[in-house]
Short mmCIF file of C-alpha atoms in Angstrom, two decimals:
data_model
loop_
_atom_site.label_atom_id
_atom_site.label_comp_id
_atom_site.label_asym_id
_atom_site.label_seq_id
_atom_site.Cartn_x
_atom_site.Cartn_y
_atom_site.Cartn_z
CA UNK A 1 3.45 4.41 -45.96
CA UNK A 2 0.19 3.84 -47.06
CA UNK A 3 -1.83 3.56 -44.44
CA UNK A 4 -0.05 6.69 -42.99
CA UNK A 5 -1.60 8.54 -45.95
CA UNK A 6 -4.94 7.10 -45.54
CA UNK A 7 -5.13 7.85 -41.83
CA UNK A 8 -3.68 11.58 -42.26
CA UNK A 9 -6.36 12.03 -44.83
CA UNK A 10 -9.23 10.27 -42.42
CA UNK A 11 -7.74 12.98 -40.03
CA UNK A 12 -8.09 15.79 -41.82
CA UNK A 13 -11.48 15.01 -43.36
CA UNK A 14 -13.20 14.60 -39.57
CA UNK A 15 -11.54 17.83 -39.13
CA UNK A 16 -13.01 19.57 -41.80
CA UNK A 17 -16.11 18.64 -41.01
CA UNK A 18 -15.75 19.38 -37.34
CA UNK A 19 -14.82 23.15 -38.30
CA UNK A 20 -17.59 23.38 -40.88
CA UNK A 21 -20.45 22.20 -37.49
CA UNK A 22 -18.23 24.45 -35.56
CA UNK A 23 -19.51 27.97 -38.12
CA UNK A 24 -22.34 26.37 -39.38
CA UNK A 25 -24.01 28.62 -37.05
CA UNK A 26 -23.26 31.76 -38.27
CA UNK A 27 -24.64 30.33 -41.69
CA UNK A 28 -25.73 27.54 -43.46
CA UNK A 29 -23.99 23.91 -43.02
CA UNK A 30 -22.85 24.11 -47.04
CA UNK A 31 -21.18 27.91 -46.70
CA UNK A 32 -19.33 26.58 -43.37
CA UNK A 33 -18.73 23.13 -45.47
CA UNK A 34 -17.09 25.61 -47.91
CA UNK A 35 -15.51 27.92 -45.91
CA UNK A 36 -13.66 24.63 -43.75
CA UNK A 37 -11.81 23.08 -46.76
CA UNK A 38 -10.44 26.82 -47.76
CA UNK A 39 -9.06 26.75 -43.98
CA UNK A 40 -8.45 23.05 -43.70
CA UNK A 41 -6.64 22.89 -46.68
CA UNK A 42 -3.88 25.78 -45.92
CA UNK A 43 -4.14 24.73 -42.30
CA UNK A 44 -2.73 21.09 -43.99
CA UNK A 45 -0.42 22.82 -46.05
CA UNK A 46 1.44 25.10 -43.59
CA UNK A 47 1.61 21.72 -41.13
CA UNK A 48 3.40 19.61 -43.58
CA UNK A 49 6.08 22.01 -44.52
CA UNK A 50 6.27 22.81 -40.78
CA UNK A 51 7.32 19.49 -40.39
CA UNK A 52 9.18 18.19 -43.29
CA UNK A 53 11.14 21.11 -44.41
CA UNK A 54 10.87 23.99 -41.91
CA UNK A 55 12.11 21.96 -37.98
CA UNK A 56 14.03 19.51 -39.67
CA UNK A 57 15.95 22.03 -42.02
CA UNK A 58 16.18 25.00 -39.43
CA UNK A 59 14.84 24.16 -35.94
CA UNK A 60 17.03 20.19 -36.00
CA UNK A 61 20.29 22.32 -37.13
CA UNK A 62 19.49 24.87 -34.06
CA UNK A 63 18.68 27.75 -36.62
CA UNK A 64 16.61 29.32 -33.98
CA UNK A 65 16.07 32.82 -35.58
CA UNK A 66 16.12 31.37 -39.59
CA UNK A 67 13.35 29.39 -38.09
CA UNK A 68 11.33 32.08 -37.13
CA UNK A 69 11.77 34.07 -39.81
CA UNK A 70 11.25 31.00 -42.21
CA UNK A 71 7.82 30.78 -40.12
CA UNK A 72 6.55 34.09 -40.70
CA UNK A 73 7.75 33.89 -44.10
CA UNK A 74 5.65 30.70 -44.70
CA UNK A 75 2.62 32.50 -43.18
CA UNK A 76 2.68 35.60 -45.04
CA UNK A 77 2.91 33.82 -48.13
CA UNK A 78 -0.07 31.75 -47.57
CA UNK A 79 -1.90 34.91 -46.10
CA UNK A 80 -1.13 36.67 -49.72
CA UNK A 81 -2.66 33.53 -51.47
CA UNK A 82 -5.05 32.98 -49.50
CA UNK A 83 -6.84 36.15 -49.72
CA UNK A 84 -5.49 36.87 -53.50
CA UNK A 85 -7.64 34.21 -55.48
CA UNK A 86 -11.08 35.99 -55.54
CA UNK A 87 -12.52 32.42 -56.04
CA UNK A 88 -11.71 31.95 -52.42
CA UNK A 89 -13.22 35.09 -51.08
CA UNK A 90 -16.98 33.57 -50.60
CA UNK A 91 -17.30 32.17 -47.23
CA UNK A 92 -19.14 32.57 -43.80
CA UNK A 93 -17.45 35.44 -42.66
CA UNK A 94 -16.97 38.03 -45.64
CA UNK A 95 -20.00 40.00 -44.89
CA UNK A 96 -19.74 39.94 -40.62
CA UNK A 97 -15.97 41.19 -40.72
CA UNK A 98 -13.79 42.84 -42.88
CA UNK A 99 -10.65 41.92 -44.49
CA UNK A 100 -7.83 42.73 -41.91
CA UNK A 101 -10.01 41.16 -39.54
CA UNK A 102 -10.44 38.03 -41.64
CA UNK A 103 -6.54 37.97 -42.16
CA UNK A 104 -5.90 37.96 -38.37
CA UNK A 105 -8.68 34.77 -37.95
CA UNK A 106 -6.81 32.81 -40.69
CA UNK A 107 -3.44 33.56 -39.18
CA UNK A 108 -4.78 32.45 -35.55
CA UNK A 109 -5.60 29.16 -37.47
CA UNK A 110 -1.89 29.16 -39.45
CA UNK A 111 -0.38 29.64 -35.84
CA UNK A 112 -3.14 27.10 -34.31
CA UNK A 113 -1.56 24.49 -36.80
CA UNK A 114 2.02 25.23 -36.56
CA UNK A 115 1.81 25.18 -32.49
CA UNK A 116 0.18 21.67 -32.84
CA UNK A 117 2.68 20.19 -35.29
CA UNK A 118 5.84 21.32 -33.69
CA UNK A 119 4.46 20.15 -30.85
CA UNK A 120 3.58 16.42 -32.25
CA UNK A 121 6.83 16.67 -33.84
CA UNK A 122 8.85 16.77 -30.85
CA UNK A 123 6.46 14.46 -29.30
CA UNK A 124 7.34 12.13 -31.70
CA UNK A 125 10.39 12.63 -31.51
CA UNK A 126 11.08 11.90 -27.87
CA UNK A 127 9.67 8.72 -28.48
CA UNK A 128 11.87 7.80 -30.73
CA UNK A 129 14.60 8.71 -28.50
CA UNK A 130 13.55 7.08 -25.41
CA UNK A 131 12.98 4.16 -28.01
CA UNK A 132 16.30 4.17 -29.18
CA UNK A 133 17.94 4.46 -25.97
CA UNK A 134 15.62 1.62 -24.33
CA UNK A 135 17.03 -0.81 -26.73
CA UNK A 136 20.76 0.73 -26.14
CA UNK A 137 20.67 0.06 -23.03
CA UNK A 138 19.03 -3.70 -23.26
CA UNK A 139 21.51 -4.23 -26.02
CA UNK A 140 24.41 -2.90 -22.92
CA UNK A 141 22.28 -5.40 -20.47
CA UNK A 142 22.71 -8.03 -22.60
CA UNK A 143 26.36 -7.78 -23.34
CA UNK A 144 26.98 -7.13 -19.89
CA UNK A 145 25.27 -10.41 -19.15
CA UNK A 146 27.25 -12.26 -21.97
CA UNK A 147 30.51 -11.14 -20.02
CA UNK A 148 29.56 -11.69 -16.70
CA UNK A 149 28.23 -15.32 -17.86
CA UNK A 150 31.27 -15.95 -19.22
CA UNK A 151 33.42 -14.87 -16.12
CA UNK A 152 32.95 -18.59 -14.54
CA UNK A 153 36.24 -20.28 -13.29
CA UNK A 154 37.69 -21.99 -16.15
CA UNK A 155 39.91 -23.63 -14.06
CA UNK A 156 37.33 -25.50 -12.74
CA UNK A 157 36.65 -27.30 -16.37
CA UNK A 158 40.44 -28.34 -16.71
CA UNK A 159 40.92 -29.80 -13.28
CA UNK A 160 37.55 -31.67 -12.87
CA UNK A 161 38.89 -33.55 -16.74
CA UNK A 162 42.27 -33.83 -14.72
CA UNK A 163 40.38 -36.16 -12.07
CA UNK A 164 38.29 -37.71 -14.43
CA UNK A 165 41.63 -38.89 -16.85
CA UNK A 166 42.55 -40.37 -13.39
CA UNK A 167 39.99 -41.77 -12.41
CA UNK A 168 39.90 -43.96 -16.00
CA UNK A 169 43.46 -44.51 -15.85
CA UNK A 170 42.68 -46.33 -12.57
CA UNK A 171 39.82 -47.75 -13.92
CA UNK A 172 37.14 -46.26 -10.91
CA UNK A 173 33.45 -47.01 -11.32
CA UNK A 174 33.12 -43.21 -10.32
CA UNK A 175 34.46 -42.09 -14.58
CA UNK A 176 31.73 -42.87 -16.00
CA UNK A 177 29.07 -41.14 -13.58
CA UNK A 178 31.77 -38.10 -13.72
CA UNK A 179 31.61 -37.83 -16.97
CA UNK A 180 27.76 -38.09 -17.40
CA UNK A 181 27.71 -34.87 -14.97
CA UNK A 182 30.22 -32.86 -16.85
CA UNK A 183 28.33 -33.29 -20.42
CA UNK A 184 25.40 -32.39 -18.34
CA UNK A 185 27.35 -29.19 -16.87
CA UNK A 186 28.53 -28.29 -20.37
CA UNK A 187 25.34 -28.81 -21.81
CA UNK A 188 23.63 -26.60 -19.68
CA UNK A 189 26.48 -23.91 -19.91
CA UNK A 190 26.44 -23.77 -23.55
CA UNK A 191 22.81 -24.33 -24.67
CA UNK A 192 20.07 -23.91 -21.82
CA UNK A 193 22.40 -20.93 -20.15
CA UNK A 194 21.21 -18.73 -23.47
CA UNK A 195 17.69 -18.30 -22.22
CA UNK A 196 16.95 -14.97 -20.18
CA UNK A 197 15.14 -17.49 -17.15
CA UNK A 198 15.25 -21.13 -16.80
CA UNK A 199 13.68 -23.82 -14.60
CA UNK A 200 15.03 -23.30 -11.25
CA UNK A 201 15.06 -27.23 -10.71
CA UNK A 202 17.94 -27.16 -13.89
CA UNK A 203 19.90 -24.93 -12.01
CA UNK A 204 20.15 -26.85 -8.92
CA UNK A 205 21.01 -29.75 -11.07
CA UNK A 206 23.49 -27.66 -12.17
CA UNK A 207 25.25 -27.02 -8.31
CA UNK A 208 24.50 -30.66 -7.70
CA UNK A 209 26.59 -31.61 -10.57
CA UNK A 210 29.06 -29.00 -9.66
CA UNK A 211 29.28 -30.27 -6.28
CA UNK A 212 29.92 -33.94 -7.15
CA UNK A 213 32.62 -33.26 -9.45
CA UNK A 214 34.25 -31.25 -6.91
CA UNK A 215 34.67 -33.90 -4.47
CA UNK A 216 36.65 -35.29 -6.78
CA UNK A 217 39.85 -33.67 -5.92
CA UNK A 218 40.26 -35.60 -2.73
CA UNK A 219 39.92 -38.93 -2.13
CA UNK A 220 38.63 -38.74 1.44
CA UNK A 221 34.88 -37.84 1.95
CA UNK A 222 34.59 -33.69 1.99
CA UNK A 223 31.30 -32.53 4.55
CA UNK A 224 29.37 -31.33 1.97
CA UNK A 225 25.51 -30.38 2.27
CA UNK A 226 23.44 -28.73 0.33
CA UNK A 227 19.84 -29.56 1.18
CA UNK A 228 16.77 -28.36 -1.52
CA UNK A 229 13.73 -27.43 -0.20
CA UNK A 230 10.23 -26.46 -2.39
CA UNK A 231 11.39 -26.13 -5.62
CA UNK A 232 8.65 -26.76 -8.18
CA UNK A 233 8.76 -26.89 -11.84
CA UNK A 234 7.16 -23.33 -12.03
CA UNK A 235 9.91 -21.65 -10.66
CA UNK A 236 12.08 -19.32 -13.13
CA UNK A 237 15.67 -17.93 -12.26
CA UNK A 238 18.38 -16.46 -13.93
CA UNK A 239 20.78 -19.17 -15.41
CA UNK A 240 24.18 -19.22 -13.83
CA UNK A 241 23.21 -16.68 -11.12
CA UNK A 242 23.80 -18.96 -8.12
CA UNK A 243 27.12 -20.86 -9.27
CA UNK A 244 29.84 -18.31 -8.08
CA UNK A 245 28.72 -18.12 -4.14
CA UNK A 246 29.55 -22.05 -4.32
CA UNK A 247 32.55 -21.37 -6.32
CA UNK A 248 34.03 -19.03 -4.16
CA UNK A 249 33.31 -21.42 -0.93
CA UNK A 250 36.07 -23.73 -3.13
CA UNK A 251 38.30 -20.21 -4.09
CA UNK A 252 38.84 -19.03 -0.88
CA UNK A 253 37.25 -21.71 1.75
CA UNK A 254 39.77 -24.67 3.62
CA UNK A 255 37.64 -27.22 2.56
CA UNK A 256 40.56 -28.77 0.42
CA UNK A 257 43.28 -28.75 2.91
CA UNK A 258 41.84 -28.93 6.45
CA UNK A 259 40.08 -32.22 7.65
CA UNK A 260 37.60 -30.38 9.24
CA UNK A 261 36.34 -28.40 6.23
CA UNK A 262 33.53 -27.46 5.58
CA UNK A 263 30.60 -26.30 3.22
CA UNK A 264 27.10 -26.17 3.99
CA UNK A 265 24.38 -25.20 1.54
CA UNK A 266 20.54 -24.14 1.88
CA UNK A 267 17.78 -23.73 -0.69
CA UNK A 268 14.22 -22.94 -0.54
CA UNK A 269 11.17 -21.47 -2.40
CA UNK A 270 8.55 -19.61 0.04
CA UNK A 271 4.87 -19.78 -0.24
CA UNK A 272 5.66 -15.85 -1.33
CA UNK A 273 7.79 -17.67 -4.25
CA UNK A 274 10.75 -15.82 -2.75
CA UNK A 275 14.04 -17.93 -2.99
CA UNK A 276 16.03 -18.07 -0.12
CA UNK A 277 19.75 -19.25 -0.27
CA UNK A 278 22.09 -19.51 2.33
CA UNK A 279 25.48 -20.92 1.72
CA UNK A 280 28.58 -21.00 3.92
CA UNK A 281 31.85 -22.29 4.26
CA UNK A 282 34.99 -22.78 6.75
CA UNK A 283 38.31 -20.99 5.61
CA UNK A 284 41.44 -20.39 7.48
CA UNK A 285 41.49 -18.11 10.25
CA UNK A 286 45.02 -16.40 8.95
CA UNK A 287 43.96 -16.57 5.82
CA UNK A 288 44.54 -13.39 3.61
CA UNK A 289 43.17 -12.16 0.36
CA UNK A 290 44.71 -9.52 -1.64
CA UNK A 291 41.99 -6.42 -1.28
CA UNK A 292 41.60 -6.37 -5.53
CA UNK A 293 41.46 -10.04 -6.16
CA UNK A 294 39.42 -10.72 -3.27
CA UNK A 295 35.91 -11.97 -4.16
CA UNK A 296 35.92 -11.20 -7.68
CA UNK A 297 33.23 -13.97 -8.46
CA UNK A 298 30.79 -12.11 -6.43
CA UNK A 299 31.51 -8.91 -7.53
CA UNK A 300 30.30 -10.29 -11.12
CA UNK A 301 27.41 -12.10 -9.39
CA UNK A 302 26.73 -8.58 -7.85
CA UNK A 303 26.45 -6.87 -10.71
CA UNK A 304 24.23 -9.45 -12.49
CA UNK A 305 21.64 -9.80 -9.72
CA UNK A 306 21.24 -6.04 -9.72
CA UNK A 307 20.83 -6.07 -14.02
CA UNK A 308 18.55 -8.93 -14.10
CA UNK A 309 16.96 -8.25 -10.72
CA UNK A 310 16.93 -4.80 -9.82
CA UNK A 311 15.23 -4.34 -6.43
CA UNK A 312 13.69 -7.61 -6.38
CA UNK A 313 16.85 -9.28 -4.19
CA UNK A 314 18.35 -8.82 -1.47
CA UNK A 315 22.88 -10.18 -0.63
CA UNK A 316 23.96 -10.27 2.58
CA UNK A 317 27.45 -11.49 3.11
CA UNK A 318 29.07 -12.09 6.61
CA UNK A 319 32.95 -12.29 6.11
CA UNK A 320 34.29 -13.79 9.84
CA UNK A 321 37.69 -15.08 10.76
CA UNK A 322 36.86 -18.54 10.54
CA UNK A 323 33.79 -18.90 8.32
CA UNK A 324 32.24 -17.23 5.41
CA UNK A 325 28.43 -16.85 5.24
CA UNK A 326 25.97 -15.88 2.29
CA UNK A 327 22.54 -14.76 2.49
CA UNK A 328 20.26 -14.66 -0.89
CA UNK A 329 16.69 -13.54 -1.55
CA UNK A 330 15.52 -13.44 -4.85
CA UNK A 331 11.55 -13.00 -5.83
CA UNK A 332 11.35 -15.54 -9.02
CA UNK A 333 9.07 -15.68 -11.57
CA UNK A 334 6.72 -18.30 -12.82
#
């Protein structure tokens, strides 16, 4: 509040001196000096209750006409005082014009000062609107984000401590490892997840670890690949982004029940530090998908590459009878 008083006052001040140079030519610098405050002052008057009683009692409420009315009210009032205090009559102009004449220039200045505050006030105000709805719609982003981060397969946390309870009751060197990589999972998911961008060597972790503990489910070898190719420790990424194409190639791929199953995996970072994922997956050639359950992991995926990506990505997904193919661009950050 206080330096908002001290700078309107600085303003005004420059202004009054700027006026009083302005006439100083029709008579000496200490007349115009004189004749500037007079103006100034009711030129400051009329733009404060402008725009503290005036727009936000009338023109806010959409009191169009007891607005204008309230104006000219407001200026004829000031006009009568102005020109009633005979203290006030001794400045530049009483002896080049006459009265009516003088009435008209202070009025031009009355209306000068209302135009400019009404429109600073509504300049203002959109400001404070596009403000307000800026951080509406980040706050929207962000709980959007919250959700969709939260949409991950649950299922998947249950069944991987399923294998791991059997792989201790059968006391496999493979428990301990497995367990390592879940705390390591969880860890990430709960904690490092939180961050708007992350290391994009934490999030391959992350699939790595993911990957492992799904080969748990079957005790024969799965074909498996997913090959990692110049990631550095400058690379950024959305956390969790990349997790549901290699969740759906274990939703809706064979990889589980036919021998020749298969998932396949490919990750790079450009020289253009453009990230370039392809992932793909055998599935059964009759299989079927209800149309609204179908894919529902990658409609959330969807939806969060375009919040936290907006045109900087690019999906293209190639649904065949026999195998299911991703393609991902994403330019990172550093």
């Amino acid at each position: 509040m206080g330096k908002r008083i001290l700078f309107n006052l600085l303003f005004w001040n420059i202004y009054c001196i700027i006026v009083a140079f302005f006439y100083s030519g029709y008579a000496g610098f200490a007349r115009s000096l004189h004749f500037s405050v007079i103006l100034v002052f009711f030129q400051a008057l009329f733009t404060y209750t402008n725009l503290y009683i005036l727009i936000p009692v009338f023109l806010k409420r959409k009191h169009i006409i007891l607005y204008i009315l309230s104006t000219i009210l407001v200026i004829g009032i000031l006009s009568i005082v102005r020109f009633q205090i005979p203290s006030l009559l001794g400045e530049v102009t009483r002896r080049q014009i006459g009265l009516r004449s003088r009435i008209v220039f202070f009025e031009f200045h009355l209306l000068l000062a209302y135009s400019l505050s009404t429109a600073y006030y509504f300049i203002i105000e959109w400001f404070k609107n596009t403000q307000t709805k800026a951080e509406l719609k980040f706050q929207q982003v962000e709980s959007e984000l919250k959700y969709l981060r939260n949409q991950i397969n649950p299922h998947f946390l249950f069944n991987t401590l399923n294998n791991i309870y059997t792989l201790c009751y059968l006391k496999d060197d493979k428990a301990a490892p497995s367990v390592l990589k879940l705390s390591e999972m969880m860890r990430y998911m709960l904690h490092e997840s939180n961050s708007s961008r992350i290391e994009l060597e934490r999030e391959v972790q992350f699939i790595r670890n993911y990957l492992e503990l799904q080969k748990l489910k079957k005790e024969d070898a799965m074909q498996i690949t997913f090959d990692v190719k110049g990631v550095k420790g400058r690379h950024k990424i959305a956390p969790l982004v990349l997790i549901a194409f290699f969740e759906n190639c274990f939703k809706h791929g064979d990889i589980e029940t036919n021998p020749s199953g298969w998932i396949k995996a490919e990750l790079s970072v450009n020289d253009d530090n453009e990230l370039i994922l392809f992932v793909g997956n055998s599935k059964r050639q009759a299989a079927k998908i209800q149309e609204n359950r179908k894919h529902v992991g990658l409609d959330n995926v969807r939806n969060r590459l375009a919040l936290l990506y907006n045109t900087n990505y690019q999906l293209k997904i190639c649904d065949e009878d026999i195998q299911y193919r991703i393609y991902l661009t994403i330019k990172l950050e550093e």
